[in-house]
PDB file of C-alpha atoms in Angstrom:
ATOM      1  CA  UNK A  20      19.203  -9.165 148.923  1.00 39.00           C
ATOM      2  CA  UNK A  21      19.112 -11.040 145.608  1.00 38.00           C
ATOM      3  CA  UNK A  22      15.006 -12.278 146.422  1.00 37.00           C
ATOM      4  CA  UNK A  23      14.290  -8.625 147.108  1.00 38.00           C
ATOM      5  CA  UNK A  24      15.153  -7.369 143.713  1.00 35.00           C
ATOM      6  CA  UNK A  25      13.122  -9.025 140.912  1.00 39.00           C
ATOM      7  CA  UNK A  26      12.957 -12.670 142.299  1.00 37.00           C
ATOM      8  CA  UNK A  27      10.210 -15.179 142.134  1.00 38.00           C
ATOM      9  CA  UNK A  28      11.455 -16.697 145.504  1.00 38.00           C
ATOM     10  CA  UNK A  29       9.768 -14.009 146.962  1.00 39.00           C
ATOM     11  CA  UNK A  30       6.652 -14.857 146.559  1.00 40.00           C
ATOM     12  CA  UNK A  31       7.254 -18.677 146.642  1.00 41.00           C
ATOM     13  CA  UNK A  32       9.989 -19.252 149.245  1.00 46.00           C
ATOM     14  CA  UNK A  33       9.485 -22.732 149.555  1.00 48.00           C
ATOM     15  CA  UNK A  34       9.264 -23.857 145.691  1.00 51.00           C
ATOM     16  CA  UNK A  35      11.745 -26.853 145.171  1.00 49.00           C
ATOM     17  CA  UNK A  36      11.819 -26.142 142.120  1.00 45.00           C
ATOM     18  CA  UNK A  37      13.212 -22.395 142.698  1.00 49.00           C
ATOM     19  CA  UNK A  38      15.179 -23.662 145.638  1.00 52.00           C
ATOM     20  CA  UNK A  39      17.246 -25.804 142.975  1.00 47.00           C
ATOM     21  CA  UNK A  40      17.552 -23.209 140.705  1.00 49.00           C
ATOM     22  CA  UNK A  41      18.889 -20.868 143.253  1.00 54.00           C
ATOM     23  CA  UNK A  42      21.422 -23.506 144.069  1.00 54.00           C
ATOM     24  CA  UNK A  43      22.632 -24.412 140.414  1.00 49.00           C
ATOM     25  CA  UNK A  44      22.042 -21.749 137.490  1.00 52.00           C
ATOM     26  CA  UNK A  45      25.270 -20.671 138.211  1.00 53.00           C
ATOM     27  CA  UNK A  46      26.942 -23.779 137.726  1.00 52.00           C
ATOM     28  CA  UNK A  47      24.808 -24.669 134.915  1.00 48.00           C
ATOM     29  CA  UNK A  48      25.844 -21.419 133.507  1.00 52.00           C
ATOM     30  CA  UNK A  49      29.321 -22.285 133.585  1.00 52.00           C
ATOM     31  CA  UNK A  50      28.650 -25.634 132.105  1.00 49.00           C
ATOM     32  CA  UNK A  51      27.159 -24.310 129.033  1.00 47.00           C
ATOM     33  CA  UNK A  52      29.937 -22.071 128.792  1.00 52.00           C
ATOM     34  CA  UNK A  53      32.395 -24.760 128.952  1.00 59.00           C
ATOM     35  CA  UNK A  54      30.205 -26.860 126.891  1.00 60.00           C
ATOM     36  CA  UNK A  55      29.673 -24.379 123.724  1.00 71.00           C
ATOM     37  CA  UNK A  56      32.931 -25.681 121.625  1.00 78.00           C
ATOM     38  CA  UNK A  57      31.356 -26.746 118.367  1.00 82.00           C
ATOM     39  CA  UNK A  58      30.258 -23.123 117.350  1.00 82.00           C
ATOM     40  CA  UNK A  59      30.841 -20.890 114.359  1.00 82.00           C
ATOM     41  CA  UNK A  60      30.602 -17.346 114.179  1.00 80.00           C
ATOM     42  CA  UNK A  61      28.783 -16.229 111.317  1.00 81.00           C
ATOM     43  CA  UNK A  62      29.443 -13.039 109.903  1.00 84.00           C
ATOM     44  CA  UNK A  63      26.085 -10.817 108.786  1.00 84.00           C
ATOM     45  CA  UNK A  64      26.049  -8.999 105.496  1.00 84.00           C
ATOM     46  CA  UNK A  65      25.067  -5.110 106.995  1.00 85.00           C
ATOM     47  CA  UNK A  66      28.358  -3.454 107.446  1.00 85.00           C
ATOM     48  CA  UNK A  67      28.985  -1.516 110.214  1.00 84.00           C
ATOM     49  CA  UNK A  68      28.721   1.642 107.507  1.00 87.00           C
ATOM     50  CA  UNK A  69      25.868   0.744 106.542  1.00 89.00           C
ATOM     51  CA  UNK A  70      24.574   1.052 109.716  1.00 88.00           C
ATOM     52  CA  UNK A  71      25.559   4.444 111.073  1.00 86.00           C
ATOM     53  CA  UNK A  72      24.881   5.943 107.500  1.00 89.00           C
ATOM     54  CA  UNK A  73      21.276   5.202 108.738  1.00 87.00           C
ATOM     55  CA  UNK A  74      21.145   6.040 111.861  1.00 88.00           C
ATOM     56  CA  UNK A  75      24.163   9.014 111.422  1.00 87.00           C
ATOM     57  CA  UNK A  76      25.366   8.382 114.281  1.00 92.00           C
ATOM     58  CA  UNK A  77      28.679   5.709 115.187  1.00 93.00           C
ATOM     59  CA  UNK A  78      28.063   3.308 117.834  1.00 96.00           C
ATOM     60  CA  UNK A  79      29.820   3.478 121.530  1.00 98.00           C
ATOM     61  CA  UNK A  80      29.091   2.325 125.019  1.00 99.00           C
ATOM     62  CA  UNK A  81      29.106   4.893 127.675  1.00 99.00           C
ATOM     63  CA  UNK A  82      29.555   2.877 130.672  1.00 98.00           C
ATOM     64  CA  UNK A  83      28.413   4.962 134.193  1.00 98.00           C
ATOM     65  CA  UNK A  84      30.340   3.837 137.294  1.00 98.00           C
ATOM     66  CA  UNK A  85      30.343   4.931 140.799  1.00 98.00           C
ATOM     67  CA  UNK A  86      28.925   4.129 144.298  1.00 97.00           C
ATOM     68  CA  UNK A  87      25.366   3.903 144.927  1.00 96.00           C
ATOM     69  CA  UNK A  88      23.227   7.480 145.227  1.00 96.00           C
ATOM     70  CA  UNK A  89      26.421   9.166 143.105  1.00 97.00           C
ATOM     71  CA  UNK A  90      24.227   9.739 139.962  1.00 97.00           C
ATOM     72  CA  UNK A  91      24.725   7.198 137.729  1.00 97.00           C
ATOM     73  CA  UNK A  92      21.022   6.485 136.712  1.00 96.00           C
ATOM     74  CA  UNK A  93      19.607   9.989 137.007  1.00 97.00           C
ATOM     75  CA  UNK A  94      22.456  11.354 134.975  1.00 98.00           C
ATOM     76  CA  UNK A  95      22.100   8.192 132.472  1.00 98.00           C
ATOM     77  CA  UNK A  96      18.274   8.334 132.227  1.00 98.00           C
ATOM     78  CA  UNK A  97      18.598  12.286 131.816  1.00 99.00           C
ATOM     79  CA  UNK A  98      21.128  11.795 128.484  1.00 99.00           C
ATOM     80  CA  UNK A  99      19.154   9.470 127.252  1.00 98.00           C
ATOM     81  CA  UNK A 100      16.254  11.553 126.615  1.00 98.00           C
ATOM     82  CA  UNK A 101      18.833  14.335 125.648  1.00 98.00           C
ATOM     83  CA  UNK A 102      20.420  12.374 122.517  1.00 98.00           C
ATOM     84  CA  UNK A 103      17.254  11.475 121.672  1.00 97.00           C
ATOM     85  CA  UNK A 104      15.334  15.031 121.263  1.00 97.00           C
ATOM     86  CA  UNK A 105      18.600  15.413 118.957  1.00 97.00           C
ATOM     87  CA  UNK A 106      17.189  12.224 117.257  1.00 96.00           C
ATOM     88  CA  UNK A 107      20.198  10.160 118.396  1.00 96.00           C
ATOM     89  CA  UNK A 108      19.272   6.529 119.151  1.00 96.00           C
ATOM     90  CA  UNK A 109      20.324   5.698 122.760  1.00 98.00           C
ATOM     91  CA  UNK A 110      19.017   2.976 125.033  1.00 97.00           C
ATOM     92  CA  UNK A 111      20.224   2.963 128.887  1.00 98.00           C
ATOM     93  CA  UNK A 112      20.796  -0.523 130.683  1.00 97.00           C
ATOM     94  CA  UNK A 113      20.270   0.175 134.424  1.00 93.00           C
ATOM     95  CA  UNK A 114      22.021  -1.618 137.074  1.00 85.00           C
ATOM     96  CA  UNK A 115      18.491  -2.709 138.951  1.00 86.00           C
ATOM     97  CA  UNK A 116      16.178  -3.178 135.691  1.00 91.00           C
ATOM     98  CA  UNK A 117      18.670  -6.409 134.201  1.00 88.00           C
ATOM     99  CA  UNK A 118      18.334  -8.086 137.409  1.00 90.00           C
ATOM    100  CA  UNK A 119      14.255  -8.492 136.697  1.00 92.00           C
ATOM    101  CA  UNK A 120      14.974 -10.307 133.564  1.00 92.00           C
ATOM    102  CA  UNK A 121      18.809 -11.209 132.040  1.00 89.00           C
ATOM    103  CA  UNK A 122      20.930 -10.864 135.418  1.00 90.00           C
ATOM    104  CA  UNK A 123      17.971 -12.072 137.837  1.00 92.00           C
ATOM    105  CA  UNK A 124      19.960 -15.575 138.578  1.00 92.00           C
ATOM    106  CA  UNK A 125      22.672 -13.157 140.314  1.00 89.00           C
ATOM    107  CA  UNK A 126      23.379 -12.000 143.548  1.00 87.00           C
ATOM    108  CA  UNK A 127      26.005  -9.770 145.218  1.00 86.00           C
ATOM    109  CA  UNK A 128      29.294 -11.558 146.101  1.00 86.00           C
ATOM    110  CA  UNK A 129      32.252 -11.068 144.077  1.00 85.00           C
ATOM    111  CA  UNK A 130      31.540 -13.792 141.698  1.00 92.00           C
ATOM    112  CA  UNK A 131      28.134 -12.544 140.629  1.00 90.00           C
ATOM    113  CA  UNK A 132      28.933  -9.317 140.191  1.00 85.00           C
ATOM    114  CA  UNK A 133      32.061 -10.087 137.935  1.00 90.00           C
ATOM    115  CA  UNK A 134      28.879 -12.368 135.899  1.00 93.00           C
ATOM    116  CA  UNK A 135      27.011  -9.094 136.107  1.00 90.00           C
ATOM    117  CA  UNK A 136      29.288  -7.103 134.641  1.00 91.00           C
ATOM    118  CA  UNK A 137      30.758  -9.539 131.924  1.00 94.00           C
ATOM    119  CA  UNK A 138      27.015 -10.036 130.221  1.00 95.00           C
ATOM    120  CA  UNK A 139      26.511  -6.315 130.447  1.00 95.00           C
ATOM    121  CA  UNK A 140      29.897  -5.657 128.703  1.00 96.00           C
ATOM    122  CA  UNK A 141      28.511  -7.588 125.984  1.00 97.00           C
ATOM    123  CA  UNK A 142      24.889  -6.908 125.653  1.00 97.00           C
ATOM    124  CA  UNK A 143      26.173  -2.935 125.397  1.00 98.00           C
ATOM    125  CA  UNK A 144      28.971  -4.145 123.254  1.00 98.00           C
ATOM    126  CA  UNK A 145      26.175  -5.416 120.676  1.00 97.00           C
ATOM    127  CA  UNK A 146      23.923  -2.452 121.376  1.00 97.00           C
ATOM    128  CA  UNK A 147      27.308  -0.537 120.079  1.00 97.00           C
ATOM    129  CA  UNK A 148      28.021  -2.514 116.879  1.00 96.00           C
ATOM    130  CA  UNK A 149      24.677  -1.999 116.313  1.00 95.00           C
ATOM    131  CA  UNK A 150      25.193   2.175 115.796  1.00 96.00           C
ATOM    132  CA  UNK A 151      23.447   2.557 119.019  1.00 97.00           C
ATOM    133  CA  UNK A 152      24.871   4.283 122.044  1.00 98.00           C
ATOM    134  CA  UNK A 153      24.555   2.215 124.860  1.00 98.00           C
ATOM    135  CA  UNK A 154      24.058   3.756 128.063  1.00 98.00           C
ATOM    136  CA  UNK A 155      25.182   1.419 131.659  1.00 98.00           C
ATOM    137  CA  UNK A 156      24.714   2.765 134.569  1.00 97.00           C
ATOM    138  CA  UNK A 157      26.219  -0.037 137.117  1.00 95.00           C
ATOM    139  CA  UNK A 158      28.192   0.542 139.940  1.00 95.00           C
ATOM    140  CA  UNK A 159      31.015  -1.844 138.449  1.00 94.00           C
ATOM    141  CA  UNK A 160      33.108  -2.099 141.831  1.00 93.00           C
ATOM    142  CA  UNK A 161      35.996  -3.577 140.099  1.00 94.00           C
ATOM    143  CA  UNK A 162      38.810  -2.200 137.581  1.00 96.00           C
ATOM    144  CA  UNK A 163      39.550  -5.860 136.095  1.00 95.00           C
ATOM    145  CA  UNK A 164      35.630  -6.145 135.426  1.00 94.00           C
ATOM    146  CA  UNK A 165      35.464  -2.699 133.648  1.00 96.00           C
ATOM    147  CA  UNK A 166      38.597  -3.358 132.307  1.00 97.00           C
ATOM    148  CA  UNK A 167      37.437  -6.268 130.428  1.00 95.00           C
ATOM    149  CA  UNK A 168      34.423  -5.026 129.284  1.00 97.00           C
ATOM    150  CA  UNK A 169      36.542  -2.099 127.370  1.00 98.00           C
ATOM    151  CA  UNK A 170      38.815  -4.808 126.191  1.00 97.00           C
ATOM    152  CA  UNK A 171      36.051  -6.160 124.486  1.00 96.00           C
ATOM    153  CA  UNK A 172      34.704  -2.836 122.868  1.00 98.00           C
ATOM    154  CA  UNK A 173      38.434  -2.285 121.753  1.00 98.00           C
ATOM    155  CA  UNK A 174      38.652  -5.983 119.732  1.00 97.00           C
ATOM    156  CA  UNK A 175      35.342  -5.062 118.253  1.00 95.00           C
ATOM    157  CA  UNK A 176      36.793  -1.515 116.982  1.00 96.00           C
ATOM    158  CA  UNK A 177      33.762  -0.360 118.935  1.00 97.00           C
ATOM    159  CA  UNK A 178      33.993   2.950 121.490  1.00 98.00           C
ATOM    160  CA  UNK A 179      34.078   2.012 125.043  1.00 99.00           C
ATOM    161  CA  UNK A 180      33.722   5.828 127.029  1.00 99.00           C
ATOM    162  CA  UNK A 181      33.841   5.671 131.015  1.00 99.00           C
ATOM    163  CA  UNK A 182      32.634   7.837 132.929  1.00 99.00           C
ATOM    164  CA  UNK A 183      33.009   8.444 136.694  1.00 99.00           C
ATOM    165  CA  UNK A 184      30.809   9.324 138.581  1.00 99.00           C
ATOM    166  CA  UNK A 185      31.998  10.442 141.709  1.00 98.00           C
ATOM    167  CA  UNK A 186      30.742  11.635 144.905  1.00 97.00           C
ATOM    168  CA  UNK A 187      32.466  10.954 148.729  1.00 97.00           C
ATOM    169  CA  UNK A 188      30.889   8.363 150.494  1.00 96.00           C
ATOM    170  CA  UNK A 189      29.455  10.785 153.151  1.00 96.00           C
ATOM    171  CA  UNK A 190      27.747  12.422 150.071  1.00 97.00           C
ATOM    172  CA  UNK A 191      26.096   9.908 148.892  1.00 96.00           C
ATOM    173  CA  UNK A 192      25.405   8.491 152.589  1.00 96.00           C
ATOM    174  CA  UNK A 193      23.492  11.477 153.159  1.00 96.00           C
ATOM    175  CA  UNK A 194      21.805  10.800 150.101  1.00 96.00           C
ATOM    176  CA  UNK A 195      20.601   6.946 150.246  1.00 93.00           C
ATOM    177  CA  UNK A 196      17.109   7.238 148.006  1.00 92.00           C
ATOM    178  CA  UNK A 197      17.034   3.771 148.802  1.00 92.00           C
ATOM    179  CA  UNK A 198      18.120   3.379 152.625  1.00 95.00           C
ATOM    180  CA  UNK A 199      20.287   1.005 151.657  1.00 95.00           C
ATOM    181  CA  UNK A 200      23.464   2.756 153.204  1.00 94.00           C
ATOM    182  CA  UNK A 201      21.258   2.752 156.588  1.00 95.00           C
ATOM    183  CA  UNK A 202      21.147  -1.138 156.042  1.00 96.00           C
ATOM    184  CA  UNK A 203      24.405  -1.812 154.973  1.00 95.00           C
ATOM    185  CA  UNK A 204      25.483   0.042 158.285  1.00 95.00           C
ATOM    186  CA  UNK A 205      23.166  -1.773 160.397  1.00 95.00           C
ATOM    187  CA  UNK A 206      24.320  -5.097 159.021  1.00 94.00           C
ATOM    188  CA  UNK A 207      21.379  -5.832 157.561  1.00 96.00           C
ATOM    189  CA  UNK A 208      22.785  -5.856 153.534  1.00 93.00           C
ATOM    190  CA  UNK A 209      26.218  -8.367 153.515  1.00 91.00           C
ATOM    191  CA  UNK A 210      28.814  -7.082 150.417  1.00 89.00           C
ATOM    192  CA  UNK A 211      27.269  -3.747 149.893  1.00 94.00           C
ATOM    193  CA  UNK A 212      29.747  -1.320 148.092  1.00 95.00           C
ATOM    194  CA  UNK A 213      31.570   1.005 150.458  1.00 95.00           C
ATOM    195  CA  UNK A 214      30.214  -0.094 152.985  1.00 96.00           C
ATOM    196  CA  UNK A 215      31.533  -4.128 153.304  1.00 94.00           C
ATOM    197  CA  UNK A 216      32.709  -4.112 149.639  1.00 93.00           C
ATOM    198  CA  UNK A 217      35.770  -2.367 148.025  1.00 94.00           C
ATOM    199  CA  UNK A 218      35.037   0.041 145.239  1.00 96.00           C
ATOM    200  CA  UNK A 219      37.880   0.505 143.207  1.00 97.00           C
ATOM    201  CA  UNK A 220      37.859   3.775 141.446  1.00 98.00           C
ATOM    202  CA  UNK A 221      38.881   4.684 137.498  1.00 98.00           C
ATOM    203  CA  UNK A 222      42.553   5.780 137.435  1.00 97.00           C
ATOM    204  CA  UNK A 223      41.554   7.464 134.006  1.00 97.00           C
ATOM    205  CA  UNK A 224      38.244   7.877 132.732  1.00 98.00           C
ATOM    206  CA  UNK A 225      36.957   9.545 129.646  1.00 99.00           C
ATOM    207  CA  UNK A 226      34.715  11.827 131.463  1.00 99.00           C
ATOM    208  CA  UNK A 227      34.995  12.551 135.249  1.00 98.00           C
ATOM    209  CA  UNK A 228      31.560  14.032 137.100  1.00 98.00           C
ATOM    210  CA  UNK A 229      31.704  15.046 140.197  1.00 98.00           C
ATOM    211  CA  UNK A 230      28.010  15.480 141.433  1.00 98.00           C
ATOM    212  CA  UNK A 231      28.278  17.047 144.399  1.00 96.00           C
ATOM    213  CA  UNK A 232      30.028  19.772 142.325  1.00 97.00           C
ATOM    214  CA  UNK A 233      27.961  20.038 139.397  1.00 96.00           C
ATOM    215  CA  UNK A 234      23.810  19.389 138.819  1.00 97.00           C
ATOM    216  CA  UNK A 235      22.684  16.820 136.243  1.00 98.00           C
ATOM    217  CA  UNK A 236      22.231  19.225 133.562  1.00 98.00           C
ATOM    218  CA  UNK A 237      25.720  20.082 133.085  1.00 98.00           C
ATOM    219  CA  UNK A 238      26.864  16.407 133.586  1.00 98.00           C
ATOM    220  CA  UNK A 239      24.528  15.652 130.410  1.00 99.00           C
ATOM    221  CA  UNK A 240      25.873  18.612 128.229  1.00 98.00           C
ATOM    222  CA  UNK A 241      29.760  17.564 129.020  1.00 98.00           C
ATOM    223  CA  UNK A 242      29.237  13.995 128.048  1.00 99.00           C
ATOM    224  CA  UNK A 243      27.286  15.414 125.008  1.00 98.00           C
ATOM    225  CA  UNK A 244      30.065  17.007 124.177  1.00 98.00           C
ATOM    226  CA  UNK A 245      32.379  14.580 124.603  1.00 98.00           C
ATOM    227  CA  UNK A 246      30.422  12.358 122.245  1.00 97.00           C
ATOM    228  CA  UNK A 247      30.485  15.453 119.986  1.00 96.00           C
ATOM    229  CA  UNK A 248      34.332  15.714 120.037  1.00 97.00           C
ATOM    230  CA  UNK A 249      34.870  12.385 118.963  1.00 95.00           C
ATOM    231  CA  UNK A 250      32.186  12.229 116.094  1.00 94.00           C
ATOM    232  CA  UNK A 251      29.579   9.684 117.683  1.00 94.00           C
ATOM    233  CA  UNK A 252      26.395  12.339 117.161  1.00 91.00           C
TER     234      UNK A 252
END
């Protein structure tokens, strides 16, 4: 599943070279992570005022969550073009786009996707102390993963919003843009969420949208608000 999505092993299966990457990234990502004791954190001079008097706007991470087909990029995608006709600066991180480029060393078992999430948590984290609103629209299975990515936003002082995006798994079966609930049923897609994978829903998200209830227009205008209520545009 990994090759099918962004991955140069598709077009050169046999590279040795890819072959050993495949094999050891991972580990040599956890090296460097073990490795990287000698480090300082250096502290810029651009306060975080400074930064949302220019922009005026306060930075936050709305993070999208739900199965597959529930909403979360459509409904993403659709906000950010609505925050920025009211010359708000968003920027959505989609679950598929970061695995062409940061997140393309990952693939779908439990380990990678707690990898997936943690970089994501703080690439929008940055995006955030940066004044921006960071939009993620991941299906983040897992409460401990989401969990920790708010846990960073909250050491940061930064706003970490979550938003569920719910729809019943016969919902979004019908749906499947992608056939990939057709696969995952055949057999032919191992630890796909739902299906052979837990999804573990929010117990108490900012924002709850349930799209087989409501169209993406009003999902945009009550995160909008929401944003509005708590000063971020």
């Amino acid at each position: 599943m990994a090759r099918a999505i962004g991955s140069a092993a598709t077009a050169r299966p046999h590279s040795p070279l890819l072959l050993f990457a495949e094999a050891h990234i991972p580990k040599l990502h956890k090296n460097l992570l073990t490795m990287a004791t000698n480090i300082t954190f250096h502290a810029g001079s651009v306060s975080a005022e400074e930064r949302s008097q220019l922009l005026t706007q306060k930075g936050a991470t709305v993070w999208f969550t739900g199965l597959s087909a529930s909403g979360k990029s459509t409904i993403a995608c659709a906000l950010e073009q609505h925050l920025l006709h009211l010359h708000k600066f968003a920027y959505r991180l989609d679950g598929d786009n970061i695995r062409f480029g940061l997140n393309k060393d990952l693939g779908f078992d439990e380990k990678s996707r707690n990898e997936n999430i943690r970089r994501i948590g703080e690439v929008s984290k940055l995006f955030a102390d940066a004044s921006a609103i960071a939009l993620t629209a991941f299906i983040s299975p897992y409460r401990a993963d989401r969990a920790v990515a708010r846990e960073l936003h909250d050491k940061a002082g930064l706003t970490f919003i979550e938003v569920f995006v719910d729809a019943p798994l016969s919902v979004v079966e019908e749906r499947d843009p992608k056939g990939l609930y057709k696969k995952a049923r055949a057999g032919e897609i191992k630890d796909f969420t739902g299906i052979s994978a837990p999804y573990e829903a929010p117990e108490s998200p900012e924002v709850h949208i349930k799209t087989d209830e409501c169209d993406v227009k009003e999902a945009v205008a009550r995160i909008t608000e929401y944003l509005s209520s708590k000063g971020l545009i």
